[in-house]
């Protein structure tokens, strides 16, 4: 499909999706959220796509927030619907995606941009990146999962401080907070991220999908994460990937998983 607000590049099973609204510092509007949903939906069904990298076009921003002009005059009912639809269509969709999604943060990741990065399975930032949830400075709170995912990643106290002060942290502080996994030079960000993606590609896509489900279960209210792990562990024994992986190990050779 062709898109207006995003671009895609598929190379060696790695799909790079760029949010591309440079005139708005890649801010998320409803159209961009819909396009991201459609691109991810297509990638989910595409057997050639094994790992996805989300990043921003240009050197200034990953996503500098939501497009405030779209909802500045919303009523409480409209605001609630905006958050609910956005979470279902994009942010939860990313978090629960069965293929690995890595956020490559190439500049400002603010508000909805940081919420999108936090929904990804993990994050890598360039050294000039800035991250924050500035919503309280606008008289509102994060609505795309920020109040839930930020404490999970950095702890309750740090999340409270970041949200209450509406301040930004730099990439090194984000690394210290465990908000990002790695920090790279600006020019190395995508190459470094793709190198990690290639490491993921060596392993079983079926097992990785099951691992995502098991890990996510720990953060879902009312779910027994240990029970989901047990179920997914048992399920693995019935897969061709398990047969290949164990056979390769016992025969001291490299596994060639089905579907690669």
C-alpha positions as a Python dict, from the first residue, in 0.01 Angstrom:
ca = {
    (1, 'X'): (0, 0, 0),
    (2, 'X'): (101, 362, -45),
    (3, 'X'): (83, 602, 249),
    (4, 'X'): (90, 978, 294),
    (5, 'X'): (234, 1007, 646),
    (6, 'X'): (464, 705, 670),
    (7, 'X'): (716, 524, 451),
    (8, 'X'): (834, 163, 450),
    (9, 'X'): (1147, -26, 353),
    (10, 'X'): (1182, -405, 362),
    (11, 'X'): (1533, -548, 362),
    (12, 'X'): (1632, -902, 456),
    (13, 'X'): (1312, -969, 655),
    (14, 'X'): (1346, -641, 848),
    (15, 'X'): (1071, -387, 783),
    (16, 'X'): (1159, -28, 869),
    (17, 'X'): (856, 199, 911),
    (18, 'X'): (923, 572, 927),
    (19, 'X'): (674, 826, 1055),
    (20, 'X'): (717, 1098, 793),
    (21, 'X'): (559, 1433, 879),
    (22, 'X'): (869, 1652, 901),
    (23, 'X'): (670, 1975, 889),
    (24, 'X'): (504, 1864, 1216),
    (25, 'X'): (811, 1693, 1366),
    (26, 'X'): (637, 1363, 1285),
    (27, 'X'): (352, 1439, 1527),
    (28, 'X'): (77, 1178, 1542),
    (29, 'X'): (-260, 1269, 1403),
    (30, 'X'): (-555, 1038, 1342),
    (31, 'X'): (-454, 975, 982),
    (32, 'X'): (-101, 875, 1082),
    (33, 'X'): (-230, 644, 1355),
    (34, 'X'): (-460, 479, 1099),
    (35, 'X'): (-177, 443, 847),
    (36, 'X'): (51, 287, 1109),
    (37, 'X'): (-227, 43, 1200),
    (38, 'X'): (-275, -53, 835),
    (39, 'X'): (99, -93, 776),
    (40, 'X'): (136, -313, 1084),
    (41, 'X'): (-172, -515, 994),
    (42, 'X'): (-20, -582, 652),
    (43, 'X'): (319, -667, 807),
    (44, 'X'): (150, -912, 1042),
    (45, 'X'): (23, -1113, 747),
    (46, 'X'): (340, -1080, 538),
    (47, 'X'): (553, -1391, 589),
    (48, 'X'): (859, -1206, 456),
    (49, 'X'): (849, -965, 752),
    (50, 'X'): (1013, -1105, 1066),
    (51, 'X'): (1118, -792, 1262),
    (52, 'X'): (989, -434, 1251),
    (53, 'X'): (1178, -113, 1328),
    (54, 'X'): (976, 200, 1403),
    (55, 'X'): (1157, 532, 1359),
    (56, 'X'): (1102, 891, 1252),
    (57, 'X'): (1198, 1059, 927),
    (58, 'X'): (1472, 1320, 947),
    (59, 'X'): (1716, 1390, 1228),
    (60, 'X'): (1503, 1601, 1465),
    (61, 'X'): (1225, 1376, 1588),
    (62, 'X'): (1104, 1023, 1633),
    (63, 'X'): (758, 1157, 1709),
    (64, 'X'): (732, 1494, 1884),
    (65, 'X'): (388, 1423, 2028),
    (66, 'X'): (27, 1414, 1922),
    (67, 'X'): (-111, 1675, 1683),
    (68, 'X'): (-273, 1905, 1940),
    (69, 'X'): (-459, 2103, 1674),
    (70, 'X'): (-682, 1799, 1617),
    (71, 'X'): (-827, 1784, 1968),
    (72, 'X'): (-785, 2127, 2127),
    (73, 'X'): (-1162, 2183, 2125),
    (74, 'X'): (-1275, 1829, 2215),
    (75, 'X'): (-1540, 1760, 2480),
    (76, 'X'): (-1472, 1508, 2762),
    (77, 'X'): (-1663, 1242, 2568),
    (78, 'X'): (-1462, 1307, 2252),
    (79, 'X'): (-1137, 1302, 2448),
    (80, 'X'): (-1221, 967, 2603),
    (81, 'X'): (-1306, 822, 2263),
    (82, 'X'): (-980, 960, 2116),
    (83, 'X'): (-773, 780, 2382),
    (84, 'X'): (-971, 455, 2361),
    (85, 'X'): (-956, 437, 1982),
    (86, 'X'): (-588, 527, 1971),
    (87, 'X'): (-492, 266, 2230),
    (88, 'X'): (-685, -7, 2053),
    (89, 'X'): (-581, 85, 1700),
    (90, 'X'): (-211, 149, 1755),
    (91, 'X'): (-54, 146, 2101),
    (92, 'X'): (-197, -180, 2234),
    (93, 'X'): (-172, -324, 1884),
    (94, 'X'): (203, -257, 1887),
    (95, 'X'): (251, -391, 2241),
    (96, 'X'): (69, -716, 2159),
    (97, 'X'): (215, -756, 1810),
    (98, 'X'): (333, -1115, 1750),
    (99, 'X'): (652, -1008, 1571),
    (100, 'X'): (930, -810, 1741),
    (101, 'X'): (894, -431, 1714),
    (102, 'X'): (1194, -215, 1801),
    (103, 'X'): (1167, 163, 1841),
    (104, 'X'): (1472, 348, 1706),
    (105, 'X'): (1441, 688, 1872),
    (106, 'X'): (1614, 938, 1646),
    (107, 'X'): (1538, 1266, 1824),
    (108, 'X'): (1242, 1400, 2021),
    (109, 'X'): (1004, 1135, 2156),
    (110, 'X'): (745, 1335, 2344),
    (111, 'X'): (389, 1267, 2456),
    (112, 'X'): (231, 1026, 2211),
    (113, 'X'): (573, 971, 2057),
    (114, 'X'): (720, 837, 2379),
    (115, 'X'): (401, 637, 2434),
    (116, 'X'): (448, 478, 2092),
    (117, 'X'): (813, 399, 2169),
    (118, 'X'): (713, 249, 2505),
    (119, 'X'): (455, 28, 2335),
    (120, 'X'): (732, -124, 2123),
    (121, 'X'): (898, -434, 2262),
    (122, 'X'): (1217, -241, 2335),
    (123, 'X'): (1388, 87, 2251),
    (124, 'X'): (1722, 211, 2118),
    (125, 'X'): (1801, 585, 2119),
    (126, 'X'): (2058, 805, 1952),
    (127, 'X'): (2263, 1024, 2183),
    (128, 'X'): (2078, 1346, 2100),
    (129, 'X'): (1733, 1200, 2173),
    (130, 'X'): (1506, 1371, 2425),
    (131, 'X'): (1212, 1195, 2589),
    (132, 'X'): (922, 1307, 2803),
    (133, 'X'): (549, 1318, 2871),
    (134, 'X'): (462, 1691, 2877),
    (135, 'X'): (84, 1649, 2886),
    (136, 'X'): (31, 1801, 3231),
    (137, 'X'): (170, 2130, 3097),
    (138, 'X'): (-133, 2130, 2864),
    (139, 'X'): (-384, 2054, 3137),
    (140, 'X'): (-429, 1690, 3040),
    (141, 'X'): (-263, 1355, 3119),
    (142, 'X'): (-105, 1096, 2888),
    (143, 'X'): (-386, 909, 2714),
    (144, 'X'): (-212, 651, 2499),
    (145, 'X'): (-85, 427, 2778),
    (146, 'X'): (183, 655, 2921),
    (147, 'X'): (65, 643, 3282),
    (148, 'X'): (75, 263, 3269),
    (149, 'X'): (383, 177, 3063),
    (150, 'X'): (620, 440, 3201),
    (151, 'X'): (599, 310, 3562),
    (152, 'X'): (647, -45, 3434),
    (153, 'X'): (971, 61, 3266),
    (154, 'X'): (1124, 320, 3502),
    (155, 'X'): (943, 264, 3832),
    (156, 'X'): (658, 450, 3998),
    (157, 'X'): (860, 732, 4154),
    (158, 'X'): (1048, 828, 3840),
    (159, 'X'): (729, 803, 3634),
    (160, 'X'): (547, 1030, 3880),
    (161, 'X'): (829, 1285, 3860),
    (162, 'X'): (848, 1279, 3479),
    (163, 'X'): (473, 1318, 3437),
    (164, 'X'): (425, 1576, 3715),
    (165, 'X'): (714, 1798, 3602),
    (166, 'X'): (635, 1752, 3230),
    (167, 'X'): (1010, 1761, 3179),
    (168, 'X'): (1238, 1591, 2930),
    (169, 'X'): (1525, 1352, 2992),
    (170, 'X'): (1815, 1289, 2757),
    (171, 'X'): (1922, 956, 2611),
    (172, 'X'): (2182, 878, 2876),
    (173, 'X'): (1935, 943, 3156),
    (174, 'X'): (1681, 727, 2973),
    (175, 'X'): (1943, 450, 2965),
    (176, 'X'): (2003, 491, 3337),
    (177, 'X'): (1627, 472, 3395),
    (178, 'X'): (1598, 152, 3182),
    (179, 'X'): (1366, 337, 2947),
    (180, 'X'): (1596, 247, 2656),
    (181, 'X'): (1822, -55, 2610),
    (182, 'X'): (2106, 113, 2422),
    (183, 'X'): (2233, 457, 2319),
    (184, 'X'): (2424, 506, 1995),
    (185, 'X'): (2575, 786, 1788),
    (186, 'X'): (2317, 952, 1563),
    (187, 'X'): (2468, 813, 1244),
    (188, 'X'): (2487, 460, 1388),
    (189, 'X'): (2130, 429, 1518),
    (190, 'X'): (1968, 236, 1234),
    (191, 'X'): (2271, 15, 1163),
    (192, 'X'): (2295, -76, 1531),
    (193, 'X'): (1922, -146, 1550),
    (194, 'X'): (1934, -361, 1238),
    (195, 'X'): (2225, -558, 1383),
    (196, 'X'): (2011, -646, 1685),
    (197, 'X'): (1724, -731, 1450),
    (198, 'X'): (1955, -970, 1264),
    (199, 'X'): (2040, -1143, 1591),
    (200, 'X'): (1666, -1191, 1649),
    (201, 'X'): (1631, -1337, 1299),
    (202, 'X'): (1862, -1627, 1390),
    (203, 'X'): (1603, -1763, 1631),
    (204, 'X'): (1263, -1927, 1607),
    (205, 'X'): (989, -1683, 1506),
    (206, 'X'): (731, -1915, 1661),
    (207, 'X'): (914, -1921, 1994),
    (208, 'X'): (959, -1543, 1988),
    (209, 'X'): (585, -1494, 1930),
    (210, 'X'): (509, -1718, 2227),
    (211, 'X'): (766, -1537, 2441),
    (212, 'X'): (602, -1201, 2362),
    (213, 'X'): (267, -1339, 2479),
    (214, 'X'): (416, -1479, 2800),
    (215, 'X'): (609, -1163, 2889),
    (216, 'X'): (311, -938, 2819),
    (217, 'X'): (86, -1154, 3037),
    (218, 'X'): (280, -1044, 3346),
    (219, 'X'): (159, -688, 3288),
    (220, 'X'): (-205, -764, 3216),
    (221, 'X'): (-443, -731, 3512),
    (222, 'X'): (-603, -1059, 3611),
    (223, 'X'): (-364, -1273, 3407),
    (224, 'X'): (-137, -1538, 3555),
    (225, 'X'): (189, -1475, 3375),
    (226, 'X'): (345, -1793, 3511),
    (227, 'X'): (47, -1991, 3385),
    (228, 'X'): (74, -1836, 3038),
    (229, 'X'): (446, -1920, 3036),
    (230, 'X'): (370, -2282, 3122),
    (231, 'X'): (108, -2300, 2845),
    (232, 'X'): (340, -2143, 2588),
    (233, 'X'): (630, -2365, 2696),
    (234, 'X'): (417, -2675, 2649),
    (235, 'X'): (282, -2547, 2318),
    (236, 'X'): (638, -2514, 2188),
    (237, 'X'): (688, -2890, 2202),
    (238, 'X'): (438, -2939, 1921),
    (239, 'X'): (613, -2708, 1674),
    (240, 'X'): (846, -2781, 1384),
    (241, 'X'): (1077, -2513, 1523),
    (242, 'X'): (1123, -2712, 1845),
    (243, 'X'): (1204, -3026, 1650),
    (244, 'X'): (1456, -2841, 1437),
    (245, 'X'): (1611, -2651, 1727),
    (246, 'X'): (1664, -2953, 1948),
    (247, 'X'): (1780, -3174, 1659),
    (248, 'X'): (2033, -2910, 1550),
    (249, 'X'): (2162, -2875, 1906),
    (250, 'X'): (2203, -3250, 1956),
    (251, 'X'): (2379, -3280, 1621),
    (252, 'X'): (2600, -2977, 1691),
    (253, 'X'): (2487, -2778, 1389),
    (254, 'X'): (2319, -2443, 1333),
    (255, 'X'): (1940, -2456, 1340),
    (256, 'X'): (1754, -2374, 1018),
    (257, 'X'): (1408, -2287, 1141),
    (258, 'X'): (1108, -2334, 908),
    (259, 'X'): (995, -2015, 740),
    (260, 'X'): (1340, -1856, 723),
}
